mmCIF file of C-alpha atoms in Angstrom:
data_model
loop_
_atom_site.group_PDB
_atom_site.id
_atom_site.type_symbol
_atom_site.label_atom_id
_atom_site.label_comp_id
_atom_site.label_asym_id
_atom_site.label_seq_id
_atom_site.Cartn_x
_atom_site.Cartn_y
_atom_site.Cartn_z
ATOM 1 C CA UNK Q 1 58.233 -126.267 138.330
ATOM 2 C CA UNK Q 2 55.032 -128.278 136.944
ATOM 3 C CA UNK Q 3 53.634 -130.329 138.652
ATOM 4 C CA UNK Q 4 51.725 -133.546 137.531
ATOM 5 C CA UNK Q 5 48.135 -133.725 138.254
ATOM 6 C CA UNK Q 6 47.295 -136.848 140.605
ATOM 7 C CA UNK Q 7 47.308 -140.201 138.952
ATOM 8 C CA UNK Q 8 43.297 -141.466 138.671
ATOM 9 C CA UNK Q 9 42.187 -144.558 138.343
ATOM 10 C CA UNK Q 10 42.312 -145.978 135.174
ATOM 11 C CA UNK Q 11 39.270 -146.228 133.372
ATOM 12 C CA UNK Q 12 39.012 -148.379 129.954
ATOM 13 C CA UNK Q 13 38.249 -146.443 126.458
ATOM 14 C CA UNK Q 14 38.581 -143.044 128.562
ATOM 15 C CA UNK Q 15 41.258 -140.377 127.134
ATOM 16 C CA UNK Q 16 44.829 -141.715 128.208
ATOM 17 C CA UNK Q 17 43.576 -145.798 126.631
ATOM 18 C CA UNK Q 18 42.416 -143.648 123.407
ATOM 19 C CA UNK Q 19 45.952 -141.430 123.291
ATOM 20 C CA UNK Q 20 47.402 -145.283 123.944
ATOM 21 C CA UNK Q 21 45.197 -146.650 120.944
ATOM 22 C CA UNK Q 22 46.389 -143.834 118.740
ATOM 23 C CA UNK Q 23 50.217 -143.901 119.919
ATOM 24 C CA UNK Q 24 50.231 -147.750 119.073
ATOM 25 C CA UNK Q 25 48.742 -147.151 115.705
ATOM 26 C CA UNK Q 26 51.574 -144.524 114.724
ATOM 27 C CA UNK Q 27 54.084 -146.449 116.420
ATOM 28 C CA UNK Q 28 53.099 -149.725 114.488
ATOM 29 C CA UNK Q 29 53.038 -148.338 111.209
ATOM 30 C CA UNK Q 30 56.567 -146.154 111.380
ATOM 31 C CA UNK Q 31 58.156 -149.137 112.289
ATOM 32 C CA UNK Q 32 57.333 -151.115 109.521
ATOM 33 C CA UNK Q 33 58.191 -148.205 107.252
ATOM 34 C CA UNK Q 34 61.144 -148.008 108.797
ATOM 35 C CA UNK Q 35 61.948 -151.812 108.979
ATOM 36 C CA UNK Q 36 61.105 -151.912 104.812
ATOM 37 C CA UNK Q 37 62.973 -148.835 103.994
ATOM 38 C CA UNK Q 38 66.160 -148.914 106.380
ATOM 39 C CA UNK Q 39 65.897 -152.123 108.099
ATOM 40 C CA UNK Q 40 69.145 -154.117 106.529
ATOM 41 C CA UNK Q 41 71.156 -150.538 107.000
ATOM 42 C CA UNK Q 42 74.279 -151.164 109.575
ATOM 43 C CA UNK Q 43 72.321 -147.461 111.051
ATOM 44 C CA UNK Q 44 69.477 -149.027 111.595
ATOM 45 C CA UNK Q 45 70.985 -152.395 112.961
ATOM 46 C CA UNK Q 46 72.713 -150.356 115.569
ATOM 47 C CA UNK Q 47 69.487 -148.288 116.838
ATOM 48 C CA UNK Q 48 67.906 -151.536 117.060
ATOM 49 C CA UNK Q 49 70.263 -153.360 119.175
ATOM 50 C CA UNK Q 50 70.634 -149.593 121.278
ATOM 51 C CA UNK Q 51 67.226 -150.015 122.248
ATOM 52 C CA UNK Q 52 67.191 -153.350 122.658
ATOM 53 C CA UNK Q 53 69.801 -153.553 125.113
ATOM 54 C CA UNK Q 54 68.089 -150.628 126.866
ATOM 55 C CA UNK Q 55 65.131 -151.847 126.728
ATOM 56 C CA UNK Q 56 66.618 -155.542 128.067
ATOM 57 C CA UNK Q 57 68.210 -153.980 130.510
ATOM 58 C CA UNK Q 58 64.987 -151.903 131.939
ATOM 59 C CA UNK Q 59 62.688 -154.980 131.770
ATOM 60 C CA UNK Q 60 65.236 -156.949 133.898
ATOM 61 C CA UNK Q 61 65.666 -154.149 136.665
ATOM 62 C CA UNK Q 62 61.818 -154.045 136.768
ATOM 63 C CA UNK Q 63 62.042 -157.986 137.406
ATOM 64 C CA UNK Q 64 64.802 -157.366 140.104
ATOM 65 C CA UNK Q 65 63.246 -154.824 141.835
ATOM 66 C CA UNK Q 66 60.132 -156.369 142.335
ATOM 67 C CA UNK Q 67 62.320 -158.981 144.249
ATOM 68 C CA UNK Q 68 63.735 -156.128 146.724
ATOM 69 C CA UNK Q 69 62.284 -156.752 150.432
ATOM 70 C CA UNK Q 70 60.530 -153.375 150.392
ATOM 71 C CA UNK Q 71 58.378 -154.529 147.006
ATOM 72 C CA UNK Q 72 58.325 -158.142 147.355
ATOM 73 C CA UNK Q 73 55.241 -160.105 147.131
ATOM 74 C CA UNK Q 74 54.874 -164.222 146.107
ATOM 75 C CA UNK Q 75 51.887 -163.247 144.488
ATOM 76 C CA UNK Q 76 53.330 -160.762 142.257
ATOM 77 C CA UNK Q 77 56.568 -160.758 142.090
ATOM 78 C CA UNK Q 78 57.879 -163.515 140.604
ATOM 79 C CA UNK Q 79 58.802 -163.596 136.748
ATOM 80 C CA UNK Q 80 56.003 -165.814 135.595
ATOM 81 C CA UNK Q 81 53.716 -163.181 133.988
ATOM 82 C CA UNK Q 82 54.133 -164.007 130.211
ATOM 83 C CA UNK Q 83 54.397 -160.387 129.752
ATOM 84 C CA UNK Q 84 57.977 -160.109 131.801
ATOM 85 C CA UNK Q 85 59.129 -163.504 129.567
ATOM 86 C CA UNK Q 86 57.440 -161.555 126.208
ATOM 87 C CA UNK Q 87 59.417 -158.133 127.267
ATOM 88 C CA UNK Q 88 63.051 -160.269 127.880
ATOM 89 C CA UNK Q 89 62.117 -162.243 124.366
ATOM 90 C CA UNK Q 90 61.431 -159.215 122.875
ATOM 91 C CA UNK Q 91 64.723 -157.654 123.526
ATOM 92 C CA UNK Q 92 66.708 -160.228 122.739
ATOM 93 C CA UNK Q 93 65.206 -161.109 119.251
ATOM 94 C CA UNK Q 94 65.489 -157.544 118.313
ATOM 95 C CA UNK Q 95 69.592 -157.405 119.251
ATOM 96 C CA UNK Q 96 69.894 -161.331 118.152
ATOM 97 C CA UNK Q 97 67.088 -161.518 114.886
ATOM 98 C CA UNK Q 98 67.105 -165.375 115.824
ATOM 99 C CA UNK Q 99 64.317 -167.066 114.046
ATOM 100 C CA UNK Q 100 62.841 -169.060 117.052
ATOM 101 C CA UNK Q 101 63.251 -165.698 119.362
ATOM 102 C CA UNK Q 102 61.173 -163.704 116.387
ATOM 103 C CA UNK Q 103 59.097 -166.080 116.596
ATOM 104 C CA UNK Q 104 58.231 -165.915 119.786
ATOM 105 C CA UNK Q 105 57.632 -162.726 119.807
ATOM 106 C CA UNK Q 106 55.366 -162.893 117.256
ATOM 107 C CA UNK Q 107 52.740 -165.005 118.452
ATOM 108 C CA UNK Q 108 53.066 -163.688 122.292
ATOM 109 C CA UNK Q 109 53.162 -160.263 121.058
ATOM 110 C CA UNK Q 110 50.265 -160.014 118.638
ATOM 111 C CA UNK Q 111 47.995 -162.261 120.759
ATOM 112 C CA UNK Q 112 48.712 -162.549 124.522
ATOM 113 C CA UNK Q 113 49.665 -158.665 124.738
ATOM 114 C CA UNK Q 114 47.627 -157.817 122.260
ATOM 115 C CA UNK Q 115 44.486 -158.566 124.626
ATOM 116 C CA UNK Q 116 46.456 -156.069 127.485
ATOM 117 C CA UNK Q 117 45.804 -153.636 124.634
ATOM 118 C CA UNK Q 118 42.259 -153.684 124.323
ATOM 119 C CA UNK Q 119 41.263 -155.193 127.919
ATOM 120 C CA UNK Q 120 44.337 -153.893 130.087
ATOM 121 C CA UNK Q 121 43.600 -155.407 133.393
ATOM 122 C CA UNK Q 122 45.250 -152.009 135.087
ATOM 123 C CA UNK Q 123 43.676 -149.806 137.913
ATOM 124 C CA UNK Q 124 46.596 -147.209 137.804
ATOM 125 C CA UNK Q 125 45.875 -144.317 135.461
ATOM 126 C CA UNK Q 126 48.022 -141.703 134.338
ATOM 127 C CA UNK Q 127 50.713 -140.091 135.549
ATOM 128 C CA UNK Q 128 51.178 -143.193 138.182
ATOM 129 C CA UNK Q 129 54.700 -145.192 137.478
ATOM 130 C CA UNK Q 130 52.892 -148.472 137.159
ATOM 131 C CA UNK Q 131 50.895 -146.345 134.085
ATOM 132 C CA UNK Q 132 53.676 -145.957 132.054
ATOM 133 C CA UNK Q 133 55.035 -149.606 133.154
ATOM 134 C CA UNK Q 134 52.365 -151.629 132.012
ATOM 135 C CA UNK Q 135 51.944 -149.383 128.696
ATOM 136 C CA UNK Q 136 55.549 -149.479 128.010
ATOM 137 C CA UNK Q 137 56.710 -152.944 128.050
ATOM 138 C CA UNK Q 138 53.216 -154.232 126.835
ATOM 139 C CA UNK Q 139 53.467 -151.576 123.726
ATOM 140 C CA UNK Q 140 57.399 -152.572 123.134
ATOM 141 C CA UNK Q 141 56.283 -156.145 123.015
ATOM 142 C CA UNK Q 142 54.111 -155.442 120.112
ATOM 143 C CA UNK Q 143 56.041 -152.904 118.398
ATOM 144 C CA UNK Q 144 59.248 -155.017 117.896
ATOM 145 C CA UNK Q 145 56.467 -158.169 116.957
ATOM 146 C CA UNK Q 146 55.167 -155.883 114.202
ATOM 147 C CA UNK Q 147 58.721 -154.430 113.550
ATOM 148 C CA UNK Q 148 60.365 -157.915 112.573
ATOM 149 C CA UNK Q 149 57.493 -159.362 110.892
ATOM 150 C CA UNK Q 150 56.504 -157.152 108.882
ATOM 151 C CA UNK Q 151 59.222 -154.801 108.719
ATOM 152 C CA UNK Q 152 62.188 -156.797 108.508
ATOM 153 C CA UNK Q 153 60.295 -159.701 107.262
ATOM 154 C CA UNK Q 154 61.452 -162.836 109.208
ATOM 155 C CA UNK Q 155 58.313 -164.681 108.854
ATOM 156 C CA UNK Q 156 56.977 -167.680 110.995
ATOM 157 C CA UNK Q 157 56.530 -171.435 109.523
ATOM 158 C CA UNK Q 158 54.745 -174.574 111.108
ATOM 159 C CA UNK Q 159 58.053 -175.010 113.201
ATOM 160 C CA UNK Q 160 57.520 -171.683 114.771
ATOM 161 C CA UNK Q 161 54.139 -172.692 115.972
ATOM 162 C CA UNK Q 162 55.517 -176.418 117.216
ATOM 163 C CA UNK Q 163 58.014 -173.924 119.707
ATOM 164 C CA UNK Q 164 55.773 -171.302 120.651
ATOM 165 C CA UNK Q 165 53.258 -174.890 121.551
ATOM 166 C CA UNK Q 166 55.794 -176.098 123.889
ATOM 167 C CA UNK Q 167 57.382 -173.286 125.312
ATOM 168 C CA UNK Q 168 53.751 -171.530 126.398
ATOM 169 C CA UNK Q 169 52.316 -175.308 127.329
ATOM 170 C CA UNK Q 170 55.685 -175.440 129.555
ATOM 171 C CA UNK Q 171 55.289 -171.790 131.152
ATOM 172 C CA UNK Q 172 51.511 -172.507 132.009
ATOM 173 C CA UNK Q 173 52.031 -175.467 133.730
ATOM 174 C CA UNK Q 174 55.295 -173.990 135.998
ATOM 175 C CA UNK Q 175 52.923 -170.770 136.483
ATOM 176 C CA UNK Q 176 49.681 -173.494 137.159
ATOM 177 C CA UNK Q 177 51.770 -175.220 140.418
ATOM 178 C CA UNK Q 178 53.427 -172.486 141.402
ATOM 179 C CA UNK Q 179 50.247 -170.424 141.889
ATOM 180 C CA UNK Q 180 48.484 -173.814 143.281
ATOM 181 C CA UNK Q 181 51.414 -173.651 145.853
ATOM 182 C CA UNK Q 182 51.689 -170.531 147.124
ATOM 183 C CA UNK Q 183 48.316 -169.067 146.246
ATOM 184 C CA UNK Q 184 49.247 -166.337 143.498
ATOM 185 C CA UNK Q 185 47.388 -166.378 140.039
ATOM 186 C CA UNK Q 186 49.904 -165.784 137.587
ATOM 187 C CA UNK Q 187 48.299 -165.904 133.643
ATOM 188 C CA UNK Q 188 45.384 -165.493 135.214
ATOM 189 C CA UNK Q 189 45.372 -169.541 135.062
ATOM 190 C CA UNK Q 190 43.590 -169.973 138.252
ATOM 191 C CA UNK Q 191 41.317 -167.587 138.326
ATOM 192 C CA UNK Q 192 39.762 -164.930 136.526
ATOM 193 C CA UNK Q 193 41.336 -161.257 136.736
ATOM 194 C CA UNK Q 194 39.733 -158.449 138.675
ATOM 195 C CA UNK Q 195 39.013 -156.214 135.651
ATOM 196 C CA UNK Q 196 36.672 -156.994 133.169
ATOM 197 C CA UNK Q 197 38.742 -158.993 130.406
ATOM 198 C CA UNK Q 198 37.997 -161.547 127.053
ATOM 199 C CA UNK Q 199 37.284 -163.913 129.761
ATOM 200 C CA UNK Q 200 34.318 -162.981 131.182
ATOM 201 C CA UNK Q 201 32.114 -164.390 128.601
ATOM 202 C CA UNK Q 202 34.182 -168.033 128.434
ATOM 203 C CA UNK Q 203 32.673 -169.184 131.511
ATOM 204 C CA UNK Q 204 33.357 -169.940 135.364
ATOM 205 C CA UNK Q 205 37.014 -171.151 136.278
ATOM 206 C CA UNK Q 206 38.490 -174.173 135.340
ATOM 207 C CA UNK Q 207 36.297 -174.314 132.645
ATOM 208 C CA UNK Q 208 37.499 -170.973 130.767
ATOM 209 C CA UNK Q 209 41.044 -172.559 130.033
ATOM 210 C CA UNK Q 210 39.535 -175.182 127.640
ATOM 211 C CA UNK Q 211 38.152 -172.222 125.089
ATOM 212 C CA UNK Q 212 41.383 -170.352 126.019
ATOM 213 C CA UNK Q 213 43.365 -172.547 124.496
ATOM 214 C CA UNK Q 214 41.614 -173.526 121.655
ATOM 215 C CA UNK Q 215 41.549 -169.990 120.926
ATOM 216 C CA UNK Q 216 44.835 -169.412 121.140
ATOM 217 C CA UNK Q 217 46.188 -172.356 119.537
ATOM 218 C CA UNK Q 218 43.620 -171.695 116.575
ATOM 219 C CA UNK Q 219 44.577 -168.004 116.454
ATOM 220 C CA UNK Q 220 48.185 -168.962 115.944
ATOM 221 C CA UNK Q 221 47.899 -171.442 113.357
ATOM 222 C CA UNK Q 222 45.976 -169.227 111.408
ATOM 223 C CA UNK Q 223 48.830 -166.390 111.977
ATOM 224 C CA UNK Q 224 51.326 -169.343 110.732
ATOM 225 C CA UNK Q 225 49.243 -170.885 107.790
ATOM 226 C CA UNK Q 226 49.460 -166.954 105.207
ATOM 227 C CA UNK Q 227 53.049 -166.565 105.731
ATOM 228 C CA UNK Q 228 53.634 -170.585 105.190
ATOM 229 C CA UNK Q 229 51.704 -170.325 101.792
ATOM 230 C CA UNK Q 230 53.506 -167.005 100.858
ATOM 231 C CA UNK Q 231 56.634 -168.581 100.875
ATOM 232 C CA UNK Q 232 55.397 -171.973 99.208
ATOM 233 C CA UNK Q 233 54.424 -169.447 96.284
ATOM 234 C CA UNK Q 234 57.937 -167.687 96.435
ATOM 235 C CA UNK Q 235 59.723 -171.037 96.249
ATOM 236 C CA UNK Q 236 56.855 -171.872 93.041
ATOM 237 C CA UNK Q 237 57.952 -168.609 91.067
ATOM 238 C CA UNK Q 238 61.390 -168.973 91.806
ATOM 239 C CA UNK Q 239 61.804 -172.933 90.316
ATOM 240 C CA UNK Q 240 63.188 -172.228 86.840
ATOM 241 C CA UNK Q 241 60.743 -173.788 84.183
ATOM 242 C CA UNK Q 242 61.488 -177.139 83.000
#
């Protein structure tokens, strides 16, 4: 039998975040080979909605059992972490290709986990469970965002961004009072995290949620505004000559 070695603490840029890097760069750019070459194929519609049923079906035992007595915690348990809404979303808009669920992912994926890429705020290094946890669903997340964007090609427009506005403005302020109530600090929305993180250098709490948002509200418009004006050009070529 081999046995693994004892899980470290995880340190930022050492070996298993550079393996990480490097699995998420081959990972990201077979699946949008894949998604271009085979993506329409009734093979590859099947393998998609295999894993994401599997997948589904993972992230909501992970939610559940988080909620068993032995594991349960108010500060940590609960499903408000955008990343257990982003892993759901993800699933489903890979079995359901629903525009608004795409969407979603999209903008969640490729900026909100996106940041767990580069600043993970994890202290459990490899082989621990809550290693491959955090890696897993945060790398899924971004995979299927890359996989139906630019794969399949099911592109966000300015509507996308108007849901993605209210459905994150909603989640904050549920995960805001909920962590004013019972003390927890869900989206990090009432205080900073413990690991050093893109918010260090936006200032001292409440303050850092002002540049936060502007940030992220910027960052997707300008993820909406390229694909809007590809497809105003499409619609421009395709208008017969008068």
């Amino acid at each position: 039998m081999v046995l693994l070695a004892p899980a470290r603490e995880f340190s930022a840029y050492g070996l298993s975040h550079g393996v990480i890097l490097l699995l998420f760069a081959a990972g990201a750019a077979s699946l949008v080979w894949a998604g271009r070459r085979h993506g329409d194929s009734v093979t590859a519609r099947n393998v998609a909605c295999a894993v994401g049923v599997a997948l589904l079906v993972a992230k909501l035992g992970l939610i559940l059992s988080e909620m068993l007595p032995a594991r349960w915690n108010v500060e940590g348990s609960l499903p408000l972490q955008l990343s257990d809404l982003a892993g759901v979303l993800a699933a489903y808009a890979l079995l359901s290709r629903r525009h608004w669920a795409c969407a979603l992912t999209y903008y969640w994926g490729l900026v909100l986990s996106t940041q767990a890429l580069f600043t993970p705020a994890l202290h459990a290094g490899f082989p621990a469970a809550a290693f491959f946890e955090f890696w897993g669903m945060h790398l899924f997340v971004i995979w299927v965002a890359i996989y139906l964007t630019w794969g399949l090609r099911i592109h966000p427009d300015w509507r996308s961004y108007g849901i993605v506005v209210a459905v994150t403005v909603g989640w904050a302020a549920t995960a805001f009072t909920v962590n004013s109530i019972v003390g927890s600090n869900y989206g990090y929305l009432n205080s900073k995290p413990g690991t050093a993180s893109l918010l260090d250098v936006l200032g001292p709490w409440p303050w850092y949620l002002v540049p936060v948002a502007a940030l992220v509200l910027t960052a997707w418009a300008l993820m909406t505004w390229p694909w809007v004006r590809l497809d105003q050009r499409r619609d421009e070529r395709a208008r017969p000559l008068a």
